[in-house]
Short mmCIF file of C-alpha atoms (C1' of nucleotides) in Angstrom, two decimals:
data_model
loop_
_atom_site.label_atom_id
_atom_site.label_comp_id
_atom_site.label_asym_id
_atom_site.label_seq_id
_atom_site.Cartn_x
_atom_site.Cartn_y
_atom_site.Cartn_z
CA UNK A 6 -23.22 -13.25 -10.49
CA UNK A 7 -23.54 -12.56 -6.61
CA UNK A 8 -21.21 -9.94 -5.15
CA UNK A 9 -20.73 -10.18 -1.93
CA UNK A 10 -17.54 -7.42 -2.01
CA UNK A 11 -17.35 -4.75 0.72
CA UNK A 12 -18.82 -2.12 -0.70
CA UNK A 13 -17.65 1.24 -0.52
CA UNK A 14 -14.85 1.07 -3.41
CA UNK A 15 -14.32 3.20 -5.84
CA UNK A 16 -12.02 2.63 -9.05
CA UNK A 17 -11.76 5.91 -11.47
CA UNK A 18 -9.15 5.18 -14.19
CA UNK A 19 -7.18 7.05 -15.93
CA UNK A 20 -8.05 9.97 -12.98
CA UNK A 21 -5.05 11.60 -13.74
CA UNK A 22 -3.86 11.82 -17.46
CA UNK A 23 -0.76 11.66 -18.72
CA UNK A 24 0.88 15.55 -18.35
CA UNK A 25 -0.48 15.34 -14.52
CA UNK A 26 0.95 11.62 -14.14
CA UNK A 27 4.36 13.26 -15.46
CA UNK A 28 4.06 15.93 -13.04
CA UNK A 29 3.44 13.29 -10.47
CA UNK A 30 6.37 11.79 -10.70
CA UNK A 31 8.67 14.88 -10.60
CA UNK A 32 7.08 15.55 -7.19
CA UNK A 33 7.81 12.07 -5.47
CA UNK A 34 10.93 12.16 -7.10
CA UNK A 35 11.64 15.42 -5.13
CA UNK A 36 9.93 13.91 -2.43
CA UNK A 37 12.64 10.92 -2.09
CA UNK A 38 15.26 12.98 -2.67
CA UNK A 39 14.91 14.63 0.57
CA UNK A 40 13.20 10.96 2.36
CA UNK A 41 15.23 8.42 0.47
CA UNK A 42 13.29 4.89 -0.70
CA UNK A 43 14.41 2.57 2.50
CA UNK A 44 13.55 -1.04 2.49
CA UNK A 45 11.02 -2.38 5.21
CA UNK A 46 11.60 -5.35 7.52
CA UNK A 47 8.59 -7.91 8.59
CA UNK A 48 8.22 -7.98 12.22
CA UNK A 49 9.29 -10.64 13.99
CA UNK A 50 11.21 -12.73 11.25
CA UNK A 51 13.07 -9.58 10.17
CA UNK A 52 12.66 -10.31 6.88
CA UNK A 53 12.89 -7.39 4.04
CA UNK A 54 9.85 -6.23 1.84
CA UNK A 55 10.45 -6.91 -1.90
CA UNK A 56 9.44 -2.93 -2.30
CA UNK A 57 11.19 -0.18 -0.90
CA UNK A 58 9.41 2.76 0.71
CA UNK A 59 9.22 6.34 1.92
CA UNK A 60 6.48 9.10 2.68
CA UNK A 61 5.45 12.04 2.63
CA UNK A 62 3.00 14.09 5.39
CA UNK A 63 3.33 14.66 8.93
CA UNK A 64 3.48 11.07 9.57
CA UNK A 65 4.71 8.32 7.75
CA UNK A 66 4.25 4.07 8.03
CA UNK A 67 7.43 2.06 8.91
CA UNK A 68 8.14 -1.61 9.61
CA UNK A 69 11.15 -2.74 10.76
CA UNK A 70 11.29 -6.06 13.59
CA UNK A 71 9.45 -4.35 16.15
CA UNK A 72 6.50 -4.07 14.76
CA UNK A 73 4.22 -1.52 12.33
CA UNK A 74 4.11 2.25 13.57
CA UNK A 75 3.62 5.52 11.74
CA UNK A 76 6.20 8.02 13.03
CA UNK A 77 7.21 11.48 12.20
CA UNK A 78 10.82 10.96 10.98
CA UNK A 79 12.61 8.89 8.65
CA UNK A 80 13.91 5.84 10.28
CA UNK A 81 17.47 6.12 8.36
CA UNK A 82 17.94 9.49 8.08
CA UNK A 83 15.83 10.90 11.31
CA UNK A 84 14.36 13.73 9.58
CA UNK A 85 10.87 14.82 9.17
CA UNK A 86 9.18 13.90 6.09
CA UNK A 87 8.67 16.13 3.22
CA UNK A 88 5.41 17.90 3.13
CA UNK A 89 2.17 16.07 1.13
CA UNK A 90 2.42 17.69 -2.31
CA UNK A 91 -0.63 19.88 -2.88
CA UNK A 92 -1.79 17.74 -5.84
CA UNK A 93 -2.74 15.10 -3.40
CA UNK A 94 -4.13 16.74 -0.97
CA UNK A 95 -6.61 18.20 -4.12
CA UNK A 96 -7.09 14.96 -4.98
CA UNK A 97 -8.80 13.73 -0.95
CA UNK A 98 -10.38 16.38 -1.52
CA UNK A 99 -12.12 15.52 -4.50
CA UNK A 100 -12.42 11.98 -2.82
CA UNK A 101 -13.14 11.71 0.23
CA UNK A 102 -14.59 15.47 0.98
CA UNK A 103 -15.93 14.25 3.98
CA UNK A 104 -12.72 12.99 5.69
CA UNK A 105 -10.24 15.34 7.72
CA UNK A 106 -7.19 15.83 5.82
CA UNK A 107 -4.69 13.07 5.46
CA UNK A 108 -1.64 12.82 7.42
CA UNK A 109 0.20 10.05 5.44
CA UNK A 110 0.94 9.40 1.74
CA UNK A 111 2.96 5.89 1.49
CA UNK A 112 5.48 5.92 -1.28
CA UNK A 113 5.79 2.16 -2.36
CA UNK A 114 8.24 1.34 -5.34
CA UNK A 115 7.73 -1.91 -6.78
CA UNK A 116 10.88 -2.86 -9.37
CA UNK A 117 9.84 -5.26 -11.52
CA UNK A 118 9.94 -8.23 -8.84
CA UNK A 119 8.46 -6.80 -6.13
CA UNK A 120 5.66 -8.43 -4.89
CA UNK A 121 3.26 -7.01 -1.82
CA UNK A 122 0.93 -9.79 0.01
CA UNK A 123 -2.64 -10.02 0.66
CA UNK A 124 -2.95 -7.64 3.82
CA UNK A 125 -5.09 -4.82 5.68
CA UNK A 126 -4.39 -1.29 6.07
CA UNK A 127 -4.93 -0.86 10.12
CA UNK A 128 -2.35 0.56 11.34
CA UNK A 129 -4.31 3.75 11.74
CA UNK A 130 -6.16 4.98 14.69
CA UNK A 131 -9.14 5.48 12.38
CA UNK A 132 -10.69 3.87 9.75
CA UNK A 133 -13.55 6.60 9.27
CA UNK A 134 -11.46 7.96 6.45
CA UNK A 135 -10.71 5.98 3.35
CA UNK A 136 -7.49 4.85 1.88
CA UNK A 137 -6.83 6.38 -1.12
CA UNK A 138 -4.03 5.14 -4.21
CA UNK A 139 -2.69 6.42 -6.63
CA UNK A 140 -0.98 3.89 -9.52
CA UNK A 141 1.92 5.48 -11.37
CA UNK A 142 4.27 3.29 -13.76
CA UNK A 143 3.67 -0.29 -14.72
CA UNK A 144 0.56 -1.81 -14.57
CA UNK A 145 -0.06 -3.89 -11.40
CA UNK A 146 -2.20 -6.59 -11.35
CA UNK A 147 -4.49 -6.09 -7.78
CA UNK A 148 -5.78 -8.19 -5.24
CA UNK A 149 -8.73 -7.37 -3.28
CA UNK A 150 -10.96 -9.28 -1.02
CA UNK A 151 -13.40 -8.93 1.78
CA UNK A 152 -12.76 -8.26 5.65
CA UNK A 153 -11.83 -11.94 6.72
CA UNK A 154 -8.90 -13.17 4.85
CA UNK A 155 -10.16 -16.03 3.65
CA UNK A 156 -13.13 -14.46 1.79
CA UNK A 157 -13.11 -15.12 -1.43
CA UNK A 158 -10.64 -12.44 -4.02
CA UNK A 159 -11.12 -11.00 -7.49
CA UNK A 160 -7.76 -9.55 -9.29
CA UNK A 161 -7.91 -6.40 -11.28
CA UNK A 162 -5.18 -4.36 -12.98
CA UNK A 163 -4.22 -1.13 -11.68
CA UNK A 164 -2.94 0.94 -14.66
CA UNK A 165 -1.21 4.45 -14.22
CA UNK A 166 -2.94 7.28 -13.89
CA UNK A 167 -5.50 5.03 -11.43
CA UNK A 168 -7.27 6.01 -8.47
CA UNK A 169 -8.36 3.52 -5.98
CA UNK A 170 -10.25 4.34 -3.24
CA UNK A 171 -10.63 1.71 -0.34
CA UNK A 172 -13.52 3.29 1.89
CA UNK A 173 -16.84 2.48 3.94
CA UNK A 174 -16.83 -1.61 4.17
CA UNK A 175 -13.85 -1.90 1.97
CA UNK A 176 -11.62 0.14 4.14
CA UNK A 177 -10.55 -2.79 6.13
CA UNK A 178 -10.67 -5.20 2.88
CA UNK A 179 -7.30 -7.53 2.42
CA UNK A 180 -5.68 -6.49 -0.68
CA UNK A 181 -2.46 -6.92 -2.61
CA UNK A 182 -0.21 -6.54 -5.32
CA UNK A 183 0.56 -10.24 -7.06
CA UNK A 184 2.66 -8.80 -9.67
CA UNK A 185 3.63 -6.46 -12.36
CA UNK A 186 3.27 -6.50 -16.20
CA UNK A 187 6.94 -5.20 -16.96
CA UNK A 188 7.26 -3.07 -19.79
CA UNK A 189 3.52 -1.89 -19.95
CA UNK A 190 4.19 2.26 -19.14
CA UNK A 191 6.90 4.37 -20.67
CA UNK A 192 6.27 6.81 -17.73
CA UNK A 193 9.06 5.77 -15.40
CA UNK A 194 12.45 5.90 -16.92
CA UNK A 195 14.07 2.77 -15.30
CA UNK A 196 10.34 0.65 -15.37
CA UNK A 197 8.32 -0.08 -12.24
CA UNK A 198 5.58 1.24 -10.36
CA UNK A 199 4.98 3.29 -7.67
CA UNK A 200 2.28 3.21 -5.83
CA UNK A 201 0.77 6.05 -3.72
CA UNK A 202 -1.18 5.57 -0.77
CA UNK A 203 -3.01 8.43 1.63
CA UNK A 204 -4.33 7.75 5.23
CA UNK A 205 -5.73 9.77 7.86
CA UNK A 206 -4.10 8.16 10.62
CA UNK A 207 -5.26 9.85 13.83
CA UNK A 208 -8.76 10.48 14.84
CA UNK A 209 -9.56 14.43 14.16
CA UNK A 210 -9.87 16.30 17.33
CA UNK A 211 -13.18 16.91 18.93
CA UNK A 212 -14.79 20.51 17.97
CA UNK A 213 -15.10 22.63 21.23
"C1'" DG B 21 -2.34 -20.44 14.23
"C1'" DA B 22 -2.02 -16.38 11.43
"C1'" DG B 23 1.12 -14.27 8.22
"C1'" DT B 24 2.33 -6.86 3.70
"C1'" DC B 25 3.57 -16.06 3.87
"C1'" DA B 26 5.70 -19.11 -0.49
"C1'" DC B 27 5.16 -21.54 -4.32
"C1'" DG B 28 3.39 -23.62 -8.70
"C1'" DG C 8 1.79 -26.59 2.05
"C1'" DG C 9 5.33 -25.34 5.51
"C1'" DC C 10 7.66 -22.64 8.96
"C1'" DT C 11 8.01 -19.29 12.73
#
DNA sequence: GAGTCACG
DNA sequence: GGCT
């Protein structure tokens, strides 16, 4: 069977097991304590995302109807956001040891609904970096394709405790979330999933 | 005419 | 397939 996938993706399940997904979990839930979830608008037609979002980092992605941005405050609440936990900045480093630090971890909650289309992460100034997830929660069942939208897709399920990471060819790749599988972790009290993403979003500055 | 589409 |  040909594969003619961007390459440069790398899926390591189960990277974190199930003590470090709990511990996780009490982080980001500290971490939207002091950003709280806010629900993102489309551009242009306004309408809302079926997740709601914050972040954590110096910088953080937004959409509202003006367009996509990262910014360094909360659009609601105007504060900075709440510093990257250190776990996940271990875990680039394990990664993506090549790549200057990341600057932006995406908090996406999915309820049980929630639904995120077939897109690309570019947004950033650079793509030299890879995007990194993290899957926490119910088990999402993935979308990924190629660099063009209308290349051909495969679907995958993203358990928790996954790491995805989106880098060299496949850092540009259209992916998605079509669904959940409701009732498949134990690890979020309420159900769900959240989903974890880390960017480096500006271009590192030249050495002198 | 593409879209973090919309639906079956 | 349909709408912005």
């Amino acid at each position: 069977m040909t594969n003619d996938f961007p390459e440069g993706f790398r899926f390591l399940p189960s990277y974190f097991d199930k003590s470090a997904q709990e511990a996780l979990v009490e982080e980001i839930r500290a971490a939207v304590r002091a950003a709280p979830l806010f629900r993102p608008f489309m551009p242009r037609t306004g309408k809302p995302f079926s997740v709601r979002m914050s972040n954590c980092g110096p910088l953080g992605w937004v959409s509202d109807i003006k367009g996509y941005r990262y910014q360094p405050r909360h659009p609601e609440t105007g504060e900075a956001w709440p510093e990257m936990p250190a776990v996940l900045s271990r875990l680039w480093a394990d990664v993506a040891p090549d790549a200057p630090p990341p600057e932006a971890c995406l908090i996406n909650y999915y309820e049980e609904k929630a639904r995120m289309g077939l897109h690309q992460d570019r947004d950033e100034d650079t793509f030299d970096a890879p995007v990194v997830s993290v899957s926490l929660g119910d088990t999402a069942v993935f979308r990924l394709g190629g660099t063009a939208r209308k290349a051909p897709t495969r679907s995958f399920r993203l358990s928790s405790g996954d790491v995805l990471v989106l880098g060299g060819a496949s850092r540009l790749a259209y992916h998605g979330v079509d669904r959940l599988i409701p009732g498949s972790s134990t690890l979020l009290a309420g159900g769900g999933r959240i989903n974890l993403t880390l960017r480096r979003v500006t271009a590192p500055e030249a050495e002198a």
